Short mmCIF file of C-alpha atoms and ligand atoms in Angstrom, two decimals:
data_model
loop_
_atom_site.label_atom_id
_atom_site.label_comp_id
_atom_site.label_asym_id
_atom_site.label_seq_id
_atom_site.Cartn_x
_atom_site.Cartn_y
_atom_site.Cartn_z
CA MET A 137 -9.87 -1.90 12.79
CA PRO A 138 -13.67 -1.92 12.83
CA HIS A 139 -15.52 -5.17 13.51
CA ILE A 140 -19.00 -6.42 14.36
CA ILE A 141 -19.93 -9.38 16.54
CA ALA A 142 -23.35 -10.83 15.75
CA ASP A 143 -25.43 -13.97 16.18
CA LYS A 144 -25.01 -15.04 12.57
CA ILE A 145 -24.20 -13.51 9.19
CA ASP A 146 -25.78 -15.67 6.51
CA LEU A 147 -27.46 -14.57 3.36
CA PRO A 148 -31.17 -15.33 3.69
CA SER A 149 -32.36 -17.91 1.19
CA LYS A 150 -35.43 -15.85 0.28
CA THR A 151 -34.84 -13.30 -2.45
CA CYS A 152 -33.71 -9.94 -1.11
CA SER A 153 -32.10 -6.88 -2.57
CA LEU A 154 -28.33 -6.85 -2.27
CA VAL A 155 -28.21 -3.15 -2.98
CA ALA A 156 -28.54 -0.67 -0.11
CA ASP A 157 -28.76 3.10 0.25
CA GLY A 158 -25.82 5.20 -0.79
CA GLY A 159 -24.70 2.86 -3.56
CA PHE A 160 -23.57 0.03 -1.27
CA GLU A 161 -23.87 -3.36 -2.91
CA ILE A 162 -23.07 -6.99 -2.09
CA LEU A 163 -21.29 -8.45 -5.11
CA PHE A 164 -20.90 -12.03 -3.86
CA PHE A 165 -21.46 -13.94 -0.67
CA ALA A 166 -19.58 -17.08 0.31
CA ASN A 167 -21.50 -18.64 3.19
CA GLY A 168 -19.98 -21.07 5.64
CA PHE A 169 -18.10 -20.82 8.94
CA ASP A 170 -15.25 -18.92 7.43
CA GLY A 171 -17.06 -16.87 4.81
CA ALA A 172 -16.18 -14.04 2.45
CA ILE A 173 -18.44 -11.23 1.25
CA GLY A 174 -17.54 -9.03 -1.71
CA VAL A 175 -18.74 -5.44 -1.26
CA LYS A 176 -18.89 -2.45 -3.56
CA THR A 177 -19.25 1.14 -2.33
CA PRO A 178 -19.25 4.29 -4.45
CA ARG A 179 -15.49 4.56 -4.07
CA ALA A 180 -14.10 1.11 -3.28
CA LYS A 181 -14.46 -2.65 -3.58
CA PHE A 182 -13.29 -4.98 -0.82
CA ILE A 183 -13.95 -8.25 1.00
CA LEU A 184 -15.47 -8.68 4.44
CA ARG A 185 -14.54 -11.92 6.19
CA LYS A 186 -16.58 -13.64 8.85
CA PHE A 187 -15.15 -16.04 11.40
CA PRO A 188 -16.69 -18.09 14.20
CA HIS A 189 -16.73 -16.29 17.57
CA GLU A 190 -17.76 -17.47 21.04
CA LYS A 191 -20.91 -15.35 20.77
CA GLY A 192 -21.67 -16.28 17.17
CA VAL A 193 -19.70 -14.67 14.40
CA ILE A 194 -17.23 -11.80 13.95
CA LEU A 195 -17.19 -9.71 10.79
CA LYS A 196 -14.05 -7.78 9.72
CA CYS A 197 -12.54 -6.33 6.58
CA ASP A 198 -9.98 -8.56 4.88
CA LYS A 199 -6.59 -6.89 5.33
CA SER A 200 -5.32 -7.46 1.81
CA THR A 201 -8.37 -5.77 0.24
CA ARG A 202 -8.79 -3.02 2.84
CA PRO A 203 -9.47 0.39 1.25
CA PRO A 204 -8.18 3.56 2.91
CA PHE A 205 -11.76 4.66 3.63
CA LEU A 206 -12.55 3.28 7.09
CA ASN A 207 -16.09 4.63 7.04
CA ASP A 208 -16.94 2.64 3.94
CA ILE A 209 -15.91 -0.50 5.82
CA LYS A 210 -18.00 0.47 8.85
CA LYS A 211 -21.07 1.25 6.78
CA ALA A 212 -20.65 -1.89 4.63
CA MET A 213 -20.61 -4.08 7.74
CA LEU A 214 -23.87 -2.53 8.92
CA VAL A 215 -25.40 -3.01 5.47
CA VAL A 216 -24.37 -6.67 5.38
CA ALA A 217 -25.69 -7.26 8.92
CA GLU A 218 -29.01 -5.67 8.01
CA ILE A 219 -29.44 -7.61 4.78
CA CYS A 220 -28.69 -10.83 6.66
CA GLY A 221 -31.11 -9.95 9.45
CA ALA A 222 -28.28 -10.32 11.97
CA LYS A 223 -28.60 -9.41 15.62
CA ILE A 224 -25.56 -7.27 16.46
CA TYR A 225 -24.12 -7.95 19.94
CA GLU A 226 -21.11 -5.68 19.77
CA LYS A 227 -19.34 -3.30 17.44
CA ASN A 228 -16.24 -1.22 18.07
CA TYR A 229 -17.46 1.98 16.41
CA GLU A 230 -20.25 4.48 16.69
CA ASN A 231 -23.59 4.14 15.04
CA ASP A 232 -23.45 6.47 12.12
CA PRO A 233 -20.09 6.26 10.42
CA ILE A 234 -21.07 8.72 7.71
CA LEU A 235 -21.63 11.41 10.34
CA HIS A 236 -17.96 11.20 11.22
CA ASP A 237 -16.71 10.56 7.73
CA ARG A 238 -13.44 12.17 6.88
CA GLU A 239 -12.92 12.29 3.18
CA TYR A 240 -9.33 11.87 2.23
CA GLU A 241 -9.59 12.42 -1.47
CA ASN A 242 -5.85 12.29 -1.83
CA PHE A 243 -5.53 9.06 0.12
CA VAL A 244 -5.18 6.38 -2.55
CA SER A 245 -4.53 2.69 -2.32
CA ALA A 246 -1.27 1.37 -3.72
CA SER A 247 -3.00 -0.30 -6.67
CA GLU A 248 -5.10 2.79 -7.40
CA PHE A 249 -1.95 4.83 -7.63
CA ILE A 250 -0.42 2.34 -10.03
CA ASN A 251 -3.52 2.04 -12.20
CA LEU A 252 -4.89 5.57 -12.17
CA PHE A 253 -1.99 7.89 -11.83
CA ASP A 254 -0.50 8.53 -15.16
CA CYS A 255 1.32 11.58 -13.99
CA ALA A 256 1.37 14.53 -16.28
CA LYS A 257 3.21 16.24 -13.45
CA LYS A 258 6.67 15.10 -12.49
CA LEU A 259 6.74 13.14 -9.32
CA TRP A 260 8.62 13.80 -6.09
CA ILE A 261 8.42 10.94 -3.59
CA GLU A 262 8.95 11.14 0.15
CA ILE A 263 9.32 7.92 2.09
CA GLY A 264 8.40 7.81 5.79
CA PHE A 265 7.39 11.48 5.97
CA GLY A 266 6.40 11.29 9.69
CA SER A 267 5.01 14.65 10.79
CA GLY A 268 5.10 15.76 7.15
CA ARG A 269 6.88 19.11 7.52
CA HIS A 270 9.25 18.46 4.63
CA ILE A 271 6.70 17.20 2.10
CA LEU A 272 4.30 20.05 2.98
CA LYS A 273 7.01 22.61 2.39
CA ASN A 274 8.01 20.95 -0.88
CA ALA A 275 4.38 20.85 -2.04
CA ALA A 276 3.82 24.52 -1.22
CA GLU A 277 6.99 25.64 -2.98
CA ASN A 278 6.72 23.31 -5.97
CA PRO A 279 3.05 23.33 -7.07
CA GLU A 280 3.97 22.07 -10.53
CA LYS A 281 5.10 18.71 -9.08
CA LEU A 282 3.01 15.86 -7.69
CA HIS A 283 4.25 14.94 -4.21
CA LEU A 284 3.73 11.29 -3.32
CA GLY A 285 4.15 10.42 0.35
CA ILE A 286 4.57 6.77 1.33
CA GLU A 287 4.05 5.87 4.99
CA ILE A 288 3.35 2.76 7.02
CA HIS A 289 1.95 4.71 9.97
CA ARG A 290 -1.71 5.57 9.38
CA PRO A 291 -2.00 8.44 11.93
CA SER A 292 0.94 10.22 10.26
CA ALA A 293 -0.72 9.78 6.88
CA GLU A 294 -4.04 11.18 8.13
CA GLN A 295 -2.30 14.07 9.84
CA LEU A 296 -0.50 14.99 6.63
CA LEU A 297 -3.69 14.93 4.57
CA ASN A 298 -5.52 17.06 7.13
CA ARG A 299 -2.68 19.53 7.07
CA ALA A 300 -2.57 19.55 3.26
CA LYS A 301 -6.31 20.25 3.13
CA TYR A 302 -5.96 23.04 5.67
CA GLU A 303 -3.18 24.61 3.62
CA ASN A 304 -5.10 24.13 0.35
CA LEU A 305 -2.42 21.91 -1.12
CA ASN A 306 -3.95 19.52 -3.63
CA ASN A 307 -0.68 18.26 -5.06
CA ILE A 308 -0.01 15.74 -2.28
CA VAL A 309 -1.06 12.10 -2.62
CA VAL A 310 -0.55 9.58 0.15
CA VAL A 311 -0.18 5.84 -0.16
CA LEU A 312 -0.23 3.75 3.00
CA ALA A 313 2.28 1.00 2.28
CA ASP A 314 5.69 -0.39 3.02
CA ALA A 315 7.80 1.76 0.70
CA ARG A 316 10.16 -1.12 -0.06
CA THR A 317 7.42 -3.17 -1.67
CA PHE A 318 5.48 -0.29 -3.17
CA ILE A 319 8.49 1.25 -4.92
CA LYS A 320 8.95 -2.02 -6.85
CA SER A 321 5.57 -1.58 -8.50
CA LEU A 322 6.03 1.94 -9.84
CA LYS A 323 6.75 2.52 -13.49
CA THR A 324 10.26 3.31 -14.57
CA SER A 325 11.54 6.86 -15.10
CA LEU A 326 8.60 8.43 -13.31
CA ALA A 327 10.19 10.45 -10.53
CA GLU A 328 12.64 13.31 -10.22
CA ARG A 329 13.43 13.03 -6.52
CA ILE A 330 13.07 10.42 -3.80
CA PHE A 331 13.55 11.68 -0.24
CA VAL A 332 14.32 9.37 2.66
CA HIS A 333 14.76 11.57 5.71
CA PHE A 334 15.68 10.15 9.09
CA PRO A 335 14.56 6.61 8.33
CA ALA A 336 13.84 4.48 11.38
CA PRO A 337 17.03 3.13 13.01
CA TRP A 338 17.93 -0.41 12.03
CA ASP A 339 20.80 -1.43 14.26
CA LYS A 340 18.61 -3.77 16.31
CA ASN A 341 16.58 -5.10 13.41
CA ALA A 342 18.28 -5.14 10.03
CA ASP A 343 15.09 -6.35 8.32
CA ARG A 344 13.44 -3.00 9.00
CA LYS A 345 16.07 -0.97 7.16
CA VAL A 346 14.39 0.87 4.31
CA PHE A 347 17.59 1.88 2.54
CA ASN A 348 18.83 -1.56 1.47
CA MET A 349 20.37 -2.82 -1.77
CA GLU A 350 17.04 -3.76 -3.34
CA PHE A 351 15.47 -0.45 -2.39
CA VAL A 352 18.26 1.49 -4.11
CA LYS A 353 17.99 -0.71 -7.21
CA GLU A 354 14.22 -0.21 -7.41
CA SER A 355 14.43 3.51 -6.65
CA LEU A 356 16.96 4.00 -9.45
CA LYS A 357 14.50 2.37 -11.87
CA VAL A 358 11.71 4.70 -10.77
CA LEU A 359 13.88 7.78 -11.23
CA ALA A 360 14.21 9.55 -14.57
CA LYS A 361 17.70 10.42 -15.84
CA ASN A 362 19.29 13.04 -13.52
CA GLY A 363 16.84 12.07 -10.78
CA LYS A 364 18.09 11.88 -7.19
CA ILE A 365 17.70 9.68 -4.12
CA GLU A 366 18.28 11.90 -1.09
CA LEU A 367 19.00 10.20 2.22
CA ARG A 368 19.39 12.26 5.40
CA THR A 369 20.22 10.68 8.74
CA ASP A 370 21.74 11.46 12.12
CA SER A 371 23.21 7.95 12.33
CA GLU A 372 26.77 7.68 11.05
CA ASN A 373 26.32 3.92 10.99
CA TYR A 374 23.23 4.21 8.78
CA PHE A 375 25.04 6.67 6.54
CA GLU A 376 28.18 4.51 6.15
CA ASN A 377 26.18 1.38 5.49
CA SER A 378 24.03 3.17 2.90
CA LEU A 379 27.10 4.69 1.24
CA ASN A 380 28.55 1.22 0.97
CA ILE A 381 25.39 0.02 -0.72
CA ALA A 382 25.31 2.99 -3.14
CA GLU A 383 28.94 2.40 -4.17
CA GLY A 384 27.93 -0.98 -5.54
CA PHE A 385 25.89 0.68 -8.33
CA GLU A 386 27.22 1.91 -11.66
CA ASN A 387 26.49 5.01 -13.67
CA ILE A 388 25.51 7.12 -10.71
CA THR A 389 27.10 10.10 -8.95
CA ILE A 390 27.40 10.07 -5.18
CA GLU A 391 27.59 13.22 -3.07
CA LYS A 392 28.21 13.20 0.67
CA LYS A 393 27.57 16.14 2.98
CA ILE A 394 27.75 16.71 6.71
CA ASN A 395 25.57 19.33 8.42
CA LYS A 396 24.27 20.74 5.14
CA GLU A 397 22.16 23.91 5.49
CA THR A 398 18.49 23.12 4.86
CA ILE A 399 15.47 25.39 4.44
CA ILE A 400 13.13 23.12 6.33
CA SER A 401 14.01 21.10 9.36
CA SER A 402 11.97 18.07 10.40
CA LYS A 403 11.01 17.20 13.97
CA TYR A 404 13.80 14.64 14.10
CA GLU A 405 16.31 17.02 12.60
CA ASP A 406 15.47 19.66 15.23
CA ARG A 407 15.92 17.10 17.98
CA TRP A 408 19.35 15.98 16.79
CA LYS A 409 20.52 19.51 16.09
CA LYS A 410 19.68 20.50 19.67
CA LEU A 411 21.87 17.63 20.84
CA ASN A 412 24.65 18.92 18.55
CA ARG A 413 24.70 15.69 16.58
CA ASN A 414 25.99 15.55 13.05
CA ILE A 415 23.49 15.22 10.23
CA PHE A 416 24.64 13.23 7.19
CA ASP A 417 23.35 13.59 3.64
CA LEU A 418 23.86 11.02 0.91
CA ILE A 419 22.68 12.08 -2.55
CA ILE A 420 22.68 9.62 -5.43
CA THR A 421 22.12 10.95 -8.97
CA LYS A 422 21.10 8.60 -11.75
CA ASN A 423 23.12 9.25 -14.90
CA TYR A 424 21.33 7.08 -17.45
CA ASP A 425 18.04 6.58 -19.28
CA GLU A 426 16.06 3.38 -19.44
CA ASP A 427 13.00 2.05 -21.20
CA SER A 428 9.76 1.49 -19.40
CA VAL A 429 9.65 -2.14 -18.29
CA ASN A 430 6.89 -2.84 -15.84
CA SER A 431 4.17 -1.09 -17.83
CA LYS A 432 4.33 -4.24 -19.99
CA MET A 433 3.08 -6.47 -17.17
CA ASP A 434 -0.42 -7.56 -18.11
CA PHE A 435 -2.30 -9.23 -15.26
CA SER A 436 -5.46 -10.02 -17.21
CA ILE A 437 -6.71 -13.62 -17.30
CA LYS A 438 -7.94 -14.79 -20.67
CA ASN A 439 -9.05 -18.38 -20.02
CA SER A 440 -11.25 -18.75 -16.97
CA ASP A 441 -11.96 -22.48 -17.57
CA ILE A 442 -8.32 -23.53 -17.25
CA LEU A 443 -7.94 -21.42 -14.15
CA ARG A 444 -11.10 -22.87 -12.59
CA GLU A 445 -9.76 -26.42 -13.04
CA LYS A 446 -6.39 -25.49 -11.64
CA ILE A 447 -7.78 -23.69 -8.62
CA SER A 448 -10.28 -26.44 -7.84
CA ALA A 449 -7.43 -28.98 -7.72
CA LYS A 450 -5.47 -26.73 -5.28
CA PHE A 451 -1.75 -26.38 -5.83
CA THR A 452 1.58 -25.18 -4.43
CA VAL A 453 4.34 -23.93 -6.73
CA LYS A 454 7.66 -22.85 -5.27
CA ASP A 455 10.28 -21.53 -7.62
CA GLU A 456 13.59 -19.97 -6.59
CA ASN A 457 12.11 -16.50 -7.23
CA TYR A 458 8.41 -16.73 -6.34
CA LEU A 459 5.70 -18.85 -4.82
CA LEU A 460 2.07 -19.54 -5.61
CA ILE A 461 -0.25 -21.40 -3.21
CA THR A 462 -4.02 -21.91 -3.12
CA LYS A 463 -5.10 -21.08 0.42
CA LYS A 464 -8.89 -21.33 0.32
CA VAL A 465 -11.62 -21.87 -2.25
CA TRP A 466 -15.30 -20.99 -1.91
CA LYS A 467 -18.12 -21.99 -4.26
CA LEU A 468 -20.43 -19.08 -5.04
CA ASN A 469 -23.78 -18.91 -6.82
CA ASN A 470 -23.98 -19.31 -10.60
CA ASN A 471 -21.10 -21.75 -10.70
CA ALA A 472 -18.61 -19.04 -9.77
CA ILE A 473 -15.59 -19.57 -7.50
CA LEU A 474 -13.76 -17.28 -5.12
CA ALA A 475 -10.21 -18.30 -4.23
CA GLN A 476 -7.66 -16.84 -1.88
CA ILE A 477 -4.13 -17.43 -3.06
CA ILE A 478 -0.68 -16.54 -1.76
CA MET A 479 1.71 -15.32 -4.42
CA GLY A 480 4.83 -13.29 -5.13
CA ALA A 481 8.25 -12.86 -3.57
CA LEU A 482 9.48 -15.65 -1.31
CA ASN A 483 10.32 -13.26 1.54
CA SER A 484 7.22 -11.04 1.24
CA PRO A 485 4.39 -12.92 -0.50
CA ILE A 486 0.95 -11.35 -0.71
CA ALA A 487 -2.53 -12.77 -0.14
CA ILE A 488 -4.89 -12.00 -3.01
CA TYR A 489 -8.34 -13.09 -4.22
CA LEU A 490 -9.43 -14.46 -7.57
CA LEU A 491 -13.04 -14.32 -8.72
CA ILE A 492 -13.76 -16.90 -11.41
CA GLY A 493 -17.09 -16.89 -13.22
CA ASP A 494 -17.58 -16.68 -16.99
CA GLN A 495 -14.56 -14.44 -16.78
CA ALA A 496 -11.78 -14.44 -14.25
CA GLU A 497 -10.18 -11.50 -12.46
CA TYR A 498 -8.20 -10.58 -9.40
CA PHE A 499 -10.53 -9.03 -6.83
CA PRO A 500 -10.70 -6.15 -6.18
CA SER A 501 -7.60 -5.36 -8.26
CA PRO A 502 -4.57 -7.10 -9.74
CA PRO A 503 -1.41 -7.50 -7.66
CA LEU A 504 1.17 -4.74 -7.73
CA PRO A 505 3.31 -5.16 -10.84
CA THR A 506 6.51 -6.50 -9.32
CA LYS A 507 8.58 -9.06 -11.21
CA GLU A 508 7.88 -11.76 -8.59
CA ASN A 509 4.10 -11.16 -8.72
CA PHE A 510 4.20 -11.27 -12.50
CA ALA A 511 6.20 -14.50 -12.54
CA ALA A 512 3.62 -16.05 -10.16
CA HIS A 513 0.79 -14.73 -12.36
CA LEU A 514 2.31 -16.34 -15.47
CA ALA A 515 2.58 -19.64 -13.58
CA LEU A 516 -1.06 -19.28 -12.53
CA ILE A 517 -2.46 -18.74 -16.01
CA GLY A 518 0.04 -20.94 -17.86
C1 SAM B 15 12.18 8.40 12.33
S1 SAM B 15 10.73 8.78 11.45
C2 SAM B 15 11.21 10.16 10.44
C3 SAM B 15 10.07 10.98 9.96
C4 SAM B 15 10.39 12.16 9.05
N1 SAM B 15 10.98 11.75 7.78
C5 SAM B 15 11.24 13.17 9.73
O1 SAM B 15 12.32 13.45 9.20
O2 SAM B 15 10.85 13.69 10.77
C6 SAM B 15 10.64 7.45 10.30
C7 SAM B 15 9.32 7.36 9.55
O3 SAM B 15 9.40 6.34 8.56
C8 SAM B 15 8.21 5.58 8.56
N2 SAM B 15 8.56 4.24 8.03
C9 SAM B 15 9.32 3.29 8.64
N3 SAM B 15 9.47 2.22 7.83
C10 SAM B 15 8.79 2.49 6.68
C11 SAM B 15 8.55 1.77 5.47
N4 SAM B 15 9.05 0.56 5.31
N5 SAM B 15 7.79 2.35 4.51
C12 SAM B 15 7.26 3.60 4.70
N6 SAM B 15 7.45 4.33 5.83
C13 SAM B 15 8.20 3.80 6.80
C14 SAM B 15 7.76 5.58 10.02
O4 SAM B 15 6.38 5.32 10.17
C15 SAM B 15 8.14 6.99 10.45
O5 SAM B 15 7.10 7.92 10.20
#
């Protein structure tokens, strides 16, 4: 990830413009050893953090607010350094990020997808698409659907978007996220198909298994009636374990196939076929309707005064389902406060920022609407 090492990064006390060329803007600046700088670019808002370094100070993008546009981060760091009159000792990227900008219009952040995508098109989701052969083929043959790819591996995601651009496919959207968490935040009854092809093996590390009980439960919610979860694997162990999980659910139909003919074969599939290994398919069809639930989660904050008092006092709340902890609080100009809090599920909490002035909001966007995040939010504002 890009970073800059400089002598110091402090906002000069004399008045200066916090707006730079190209629509880059500093929204807030928390000075101090371990500071936080809110930045706005034409297509994203995020936080840069500065930490002490042996040569002075190191500036990086905060991971939890990181947008998919790396060049915005690079340019923002240069803008901040210039406004602060910093002397840059080192940076791990070339001088003119815009020159090398690659615009991934269909690369959206998880929260953008949740907030912006009200799909008129029916959604097909592919989890861990790897080289992307299958999703590309689906997108080309089914232009009337929106194809959402979820990946944790950034190079695979970039490769897919490059390929989609080359093939003039504008019905592919990519979210860079752990599918197990992201799927929890999608609205109910949104998707027709969810593909999980050759998920990473799990025998050595059960925590990495994508296809677990919770994943199936959440995927069923996201599917419309008659929608399908389609697992394909070369591992009999993975298949048997997943079948076992699926059999615990009601009102679904389960189909099992071995060495099913397929129109498109992924890189992994080719490899296993050459070794004459069996390929297992598990297809789960949802046989019921349900009402939209998580669209009712409202993360707005009505009373900023109560929240300000609460945050200033610092707190830790641990319930059996969620946690909520104040990690750090900065005082900003104009009596405003920036706070970093930890909230959400006990086993996978998130770090998120709150900006509290006359009004209060999560910065740059509210947490993903999972039931644990919402429970923590209610505790925060209650
Ligand atoms: C073995 S590869 C299979 C790729 C592709 N589906 C195929 O059939 O060739 C597994 C893929 O899943 C991705 N992956 C692993 N865990 C994931 C998770 N929790 N969320 C999203 N993607 C994940 C990996 O980055 C990798 O690209």
